[in-house]
Amino acid sequence: MKKIGRNDPCPCGSGKKFKKCHMGREDDLSVEGIGEISLEEMAARIISLPLVHYGRSREIVDGLDIPALTGQPVGIKFVDLKDYNDLNIFGSIHPKALKGRSGGVFINLYKTAKADPEHIYLAISRNIDESTLAHEIAHVLDYLGGSKLVPGTLEALSLELGVPVDHLEHPDEYGYWLDYLSRTFDIQLDADDAIIAHLYEKGRLIKGKEIQANNGLIIRSKSDGMLKYLSAHSEEVDALIRDLPGYIRQDRKKD
């Protein structure tokens, strides 16, 4: 396996040099496959995968004027999640796909942007549900016309600041797009996404510009505020999500 150079781009896709990102914390990376193929070959393998439309993917994408909404002339292409996993390249292994569960993943732009700059690729499972689909498409809209953050690239910052990565990957701008999709396409969000939408409605999510600026004081403060809000309003939140897919009782006993 080829060694990652100090000044090489970090394989996590953050855009930072390896020495300023995951160097010294290589165990945080799933390093299988790094260096075994070139970036060009990696991109070629991904963009050559057969395109798919599962669930409501075609309906939703056809119903979105992405350039008008985001100001970016970029579209979305869908590939099969299992096919993507089977490429066995860095970052392609998705636990839900391995278990045959509904899932989706925003394929890191680091892998595809040079080969196909006009599209963002989402890998989705054949049995993808509408909430998971909205979740991933909201990431695309947020990247293009919101926070500009790429999901799957914020683990290093999460560890550095000691905040949940979910709080970084779902900023206020993401909440806007998730809410927009659920309302526009009458999508029933699952329990996890309903909580994000609720926090957005209450103005509790972190702003993308605060994350981009790596403002640790504000990020930690707002992250703590989210946790305190959910604790203080646990009964209200539980009532909101108890009949939704993915609900897990908040007061269940732990082993």
PDB file of N, CA and C in Angstrom, residues 152-194:
ATOM      1  N   GLY A 152     -19.260  13.651   5.912  1.00  0.00           N
ATOM      2  CA  GLY A 152     -18.221  12.637   5.952  1.00  0.00           C
ATOM      3  C   GLY A 152     -16.816  13.204   6.048  1.00  0.00           C
ATOM      4  N   THR A 153     -16.687  14.532   6.141  1.00  0.00           N
ATOM      5  CA  THR A 153     -15.351  15.142   6.201  1.00  0.00           C
ATOM      6  C   THR A 153     -15.116  15.893   7.512  1.00  0.00           C
ATOM      7  N   LEU A 154     -16.033  15.751   8.463  1.00  0.00           N
ATOM      8  CA  LEU A 154     -15.958  16.586   9.663  1.00  0.00           C
ATOM      9  C   LEU A 154     -15.589  15.808  10.926  1.00  0.00           C
ATOM     10  N   GLU A 155     -15.174  14.549  10.747  1.00  0.00           N
ATOM     11  CA  GLU A 155     -14.812  13.746  11.920  1.00  0.00           C
ATOM     12  C   GLU A 155     -13.631  14.342  12.671  1.00  0.00           C
ATOM     13  N   ALA A 156     -12.641  14.855  11.925  1.00  0.00           N
ATOM     14  CA  ALA A 156     -11.456  15.427  12.575  1.00  0.00           C
ATOM     15  C   ALA A 156     -11.828  16.626  13.436  1.00  0.00           C
ATOM     16  N   LEU A 157     -12.675  17.507  12.913  1.00  0.00           N
ATOM     17  CA  LEU A 157     -13.102  18.678  13.679  1.00  0.00           C
ATOM     18  C   LEU A 157     -13.942  18.256  14.881  1.00  0.00           C
ATOM     19  N   SER A 158     -14.764  17.237  14.691  1.00  0.00           N
ATOM     20  CA  SER A 158     -15.573  16.721  15.791  1.00  0.00           C
ATOM     21  C   SER A 158     -14.690  16.248  16.941  1.00  0.00           C
ATOM     22  N   LEU A 159     -13.643  15.508  16.609  1.00  0.00           N
ATOM     23  CA  LEU A 159     -12.723  15.012  17.633  1.00  0.00           C
ATOM     24  C   LEU A 159     -11.945  16.161  18.267  1.00  0.00           C
ATOM     25  N   GLU A 160     -11.535  17.109  17.460  1.00  0.00           N
ATOM     26  CA  GLU A 160     -10.749  18.251  17.962  1.00  0.00           C
ATOM     27  C   GLU A 160     -11.544  19.070  18.978  1.00  0.00           C
ATOM     28  N   LEU A 161     -12.842  19.279  18.680  1.00  0.00           N
ATOM     29  CA  LEU A 161     -13.665  20.134  19.539  1.00  0.00           C
ATOM     30  C   LEU A 161     -14.452  19.353  20.582  1.00  0.00           C
ATOM     31  N   GLY A 162     -14.519  18.034  20.421  1.00  0.00           N
ATOM     32  CA  GLY A 162     -15.254  17.226  21.380  1.00  0.00           C
ATOM     33  C   GLY A 162     -16.757  17.408  21.286  1.00  0.00           C
ATOM     34  N   VAL A 163     -17.253  17.563  20.056  1.00  0.00           N
ATOM     35  CA  VAL A 163     -18.699  17.698  19.841  1.00  0.00           C
ATOM     36  C   VAL A 163     -19.157  16.574  18.920  1.00  0.00           C
ATOM     37  N   PRO A 164     -20.420  16.155  19.015  1.00  0.00           N
ATOM     38  CA  PRO A 164     -20.914  15.089  18.135  1.00  0.00           C
ATOM     39  C   PRO A 164     -20.807  15.494  16.672  1.00  0.00           C
ATOM     40  N   VAL A 165     -20.343  14.579  15.843  1.00  0.00           N
ATOM     41  CA  VAL A 165     -20.189  14.900  14.429  1.00  0.00           C
ATOM     42  C   VAL A 165     -21.528  15.226  13.781  1.00  0.00           C
ATOM     43  N   ASP A 166     -22.623  14.651  14.296  1.00  0.00           N
ATOM     44  CA  ASP A 166     -23.949  14.957  13.758  1.00  0.00           C
ATOM     45  C   ASP A 166     -24.272  16.445  13.883  1.00  0.00           C
ATOM     46  N   HIS A 167     -23.771  17.074  14.935  1.00  0.00           N
ATOM     47  CA  HIS A 167     -24.039  18.501  15.129  1.00  0.00           C
ATOM     48  C   HIS A 167     -23.324  19.343  14.074  1.00  0.00           C
ATOM     49  N   LEU A 168     -22.226  18.822  13.531  1.00  0.00           N
ATOM     50  CA  LEU A 168     -21.471  19.538  12.512  1.00  0.00           C
ATOM     51  C   LEU A 168     -21.997  19.236  11.113  1.00  0.00           C
ATOM     52  N   GLU A 169     -22.428  18.009  10.893  1.00  0.00           N
ATOM     53  CA  GLU A 169     -22.873  17.605   9.562  1.00  0.00           C
ATOM     54  C   GLU A 169     -24.296  18.059   9.251  1.00  0.00           C
ATOM     55  N   HIS A 170     -25.014  18.517  10.269  1.00  0.00           N
ATOM     56  CA  HIS A 170     -26.392  18.967  10.058  1.00  0.00           C
ATOM     57  C   HIS A 170     -26.561  20.390  10.597  1.00  0.00           C
ATOM     58  N   PRO A 171     -25.929  21.352   9.917  1.00  0.00           N
ATOM     59  CA  PRO A 171     -26.005  22.749  10.356  1.00  0.00           C
ATOM     60  C   PRO A 171     -27.364  23.359  10.051  1.00  0.00           C
ATOM     61  N   ASP A 172     -27.514  24.615  10.401  1.00  0.00           N
ATOM     62  CA  ASP A 172     -28.784  25.309  10.224  1.00  0.00           C
ATOM     63  C   ASP A 172     -29.227  25.304   8.761  1.00  0.00           C
ATOM     64  N   GLU A 173     -28.294  25.508   7.843  1.00  0.00           N
ATOM     65  CA  GLU A 173     -28.632  25.532   6.421  1.00  0.00           C
ATOM     66  C   GLU A 173     -29.123  24.170   5.946  1.00  0.00           C
ATOM     67  N   TYR A 174     -28.527  23.106   6.488  1.00  0.00           N
ATOM     68  CA  TYR A 174     -29.001  21.760   6.168  1.00  0.00           C
ATOM     69  C   TYR A 174     -30.435  21.583   6.645  1.00  0.00           C
ATOM     70  N   GLY A 175     -30.718  22.071   7.851  1.00  0.00           N
ATOM     71  CA  GLY A 175     -32.072  21.981   8.391  1.00  0.00           C
ATOM     72  C   GLY A 175     -33.087  22.648   7.481  1.00  0.00           C
ATOM     73  N   TYR A 176     -32.688  23.774   6.887  1.00  0.00           N
ATOM     74  CA  TYR A 176     -33.584  24.468   5.957  1.00  0.00           C
ATOM     75  C   TYR A 176     -33.941  23.564   4.780  1.00  0.00           C
ATOM     76  N   TRP A 177     -32.941  22.927   4.182  1.00  0.00           N
ATOM     77  CA  TRP A 177     -33.197  22.114   3.002  1.00  0.00           C
ATOM     78  C   TRP A 177     -33.964  20.843   3.355  1.00  0.00           C
ATOM     79  N   LEU A 178     -33.692  20.260   4.516  1.00  0.00           N
ATOM     80  CA  LEU A 178     -34.454  19.079   4.937  1.00  0.00           C
ATOM     81  C   LEU A 178     -35.920  19.451   5.112  1.00  0.00           C
ATOM     82  N   ASP A 179     -36.169  20.579   5.740  1.00  0.00           N
ATOM     83  CA  ASP A 179     -37.533  21.061   5.914  1.00  0.00           C
ATOM     84  C   ASP A 179     -38.175  21.356   4.560  1.00  0.00           C
ATOM     85  N   TYR A 180     -37.418  21.970   3.651  1.00  0.00           N
ATOM     86  CA  TYR A 180     -37.934  22.289   2.320  1.00  0.00           C
ATOM     87  C   TYR A 180     -38.367  21.022   1.583  1.00  0.00           C
ATOM     88  N   LEU A 181     -37.537  19.992   1.611  1.00  0.00           N
ATOM     89  CA  LEU A 181     -37.854  18.759   0.909  1.00  0.00           C
ATOM     90  C   LEU A 181     -39.058  18.049   1.516  1.00  0.00           C
ATOM     91  N   SER A 182     -39.107  18.016   2.839  1.00  0.00           N
ATOM     92  CA  SER A 182     -40.224  17.320   3.492  1.00  0.00           C
ATOM     93  C   SER A 182     -41.549  18.000   3.189  1.00  0.00           C
ATOM     94  N   ARG A 183     -41.538  19.315   3.132  1.00  0.00           N
ATOM     95  CA  ARG A 183     -42.769  20.052   2.847  1.00  0.00           C
ATOM     96  C   ARG A 183     -43.130  20.002   1.360  1.00  0.00           C
ATOM     97  N   THR A 184     -42.144  20.168   0.508  1.00  0.00           N
ATOM     98  CA  THR A 184     -42.403  20.220  -0.929  1.00  0.00           C
ATOM     99  C   THR A 184     -42.895  18.888  -1.473  1.00  0.00           C
ATOM    100  N   PHE A 185     -42.349  17.787  -0.959  1.00  0.00           N
ATOM    101  CA  PHE A 185     -42.684  16.470  -1.488  1.00  0.00           C
ATOM    102  C   PHE A 185     -43.491  15.622  -0.508  1.00  0.00           C
ATOM    103  N   ASP A 186     -44.013  16.260   0.544  1.00  0.00           N
ATOM    104  CA  ASP A 186     -44.861  15.578   1.520  1.00  0.00           C
ATOM    105  C   ASP A 186     -44.189  14.299   2.033  1.00  0.00           C
ATOM    106  N   ILE A 187     -42.980  14.460   2.524  1.00  0.00           N
ATOM    107  CA  ILE A 187     -42.182  13.334   2.991  1.00  0.00           C
ATOM    108  C   ILE A 187     -42.305  13.201   4.510  1.00  0.00           C
ATOM    109  N   GLN A 188     -42.603  12.002   4.944  1.00  0.00           N
ATOM    110  CA  GLN A 188     -42.626  11.734   6.382  1.00  0.00           C
ATOM    111  C   GLN A 188     -41.204  11.443   6.841  1.00  0.00           C
ATOM    112  N   LEU A 189     -40.651  12.326   7.625  1.00  0.00           N
ATOM    113  CA  LEU A 189     -39.301  12.128   8.128  1.00  0.00           C
ATOM    114  C   LEU A 189     -39.283  11.044   9.192  1.00  0.00           C
ATOM    115  N   ASP A 190     -38.159  10.347   9.305  1.00  0.00           N
ATOM    116  CA  ASP A 190     -38.030   9.377  10.386  1.00  0.00           C
ATOM    117  C   ASP A 190     -37.697  10.117  11.681  1.00  0.00           C
ATOM    118  N   ALA A 191     -37.559   9.372  12.756  1.00  0.00           N
ATOM    119  CA  ALA A 191     -37.393   9.987  14.074  1.00  0.00           C
ATOM    120  C   ALA A 191     -36.150  10.880  14.138  1.00  0.00           C
ATOM    121  N   ASP A 192     -35.026  10.387  13.619  1.00  0.00           N
ATOM    122  CA  ASP A 192     -33.785  11.168  13.677  1.00  0.00           C
ATOM    123  C   ASP A 192     -33.900  12.463  12.883  1.00  0.00           C
ATOM    124  N   ASP A 193     -34.452  12.365  11.672  1.00  0.00           N
ATOM    125  CA  ASP A 193     -34.567  13.560  10.844  1.00  0.00           C
ATOM    126  C   ASP A 193     -35.620  14.523  11.384  1.00  0.00           C
ATOM    127  N   ALA A 194     -36.657  13.985  12.023  1.00  0.00           N
ATOM    128  CA  ALA A 194     -37.671  14.850  12.631  1.00  0.00           C
ATOM    129  C   ALA A 194     -37.059  15.680  13.758  1.00  0.00           C
TER     130      ALA A 194
END
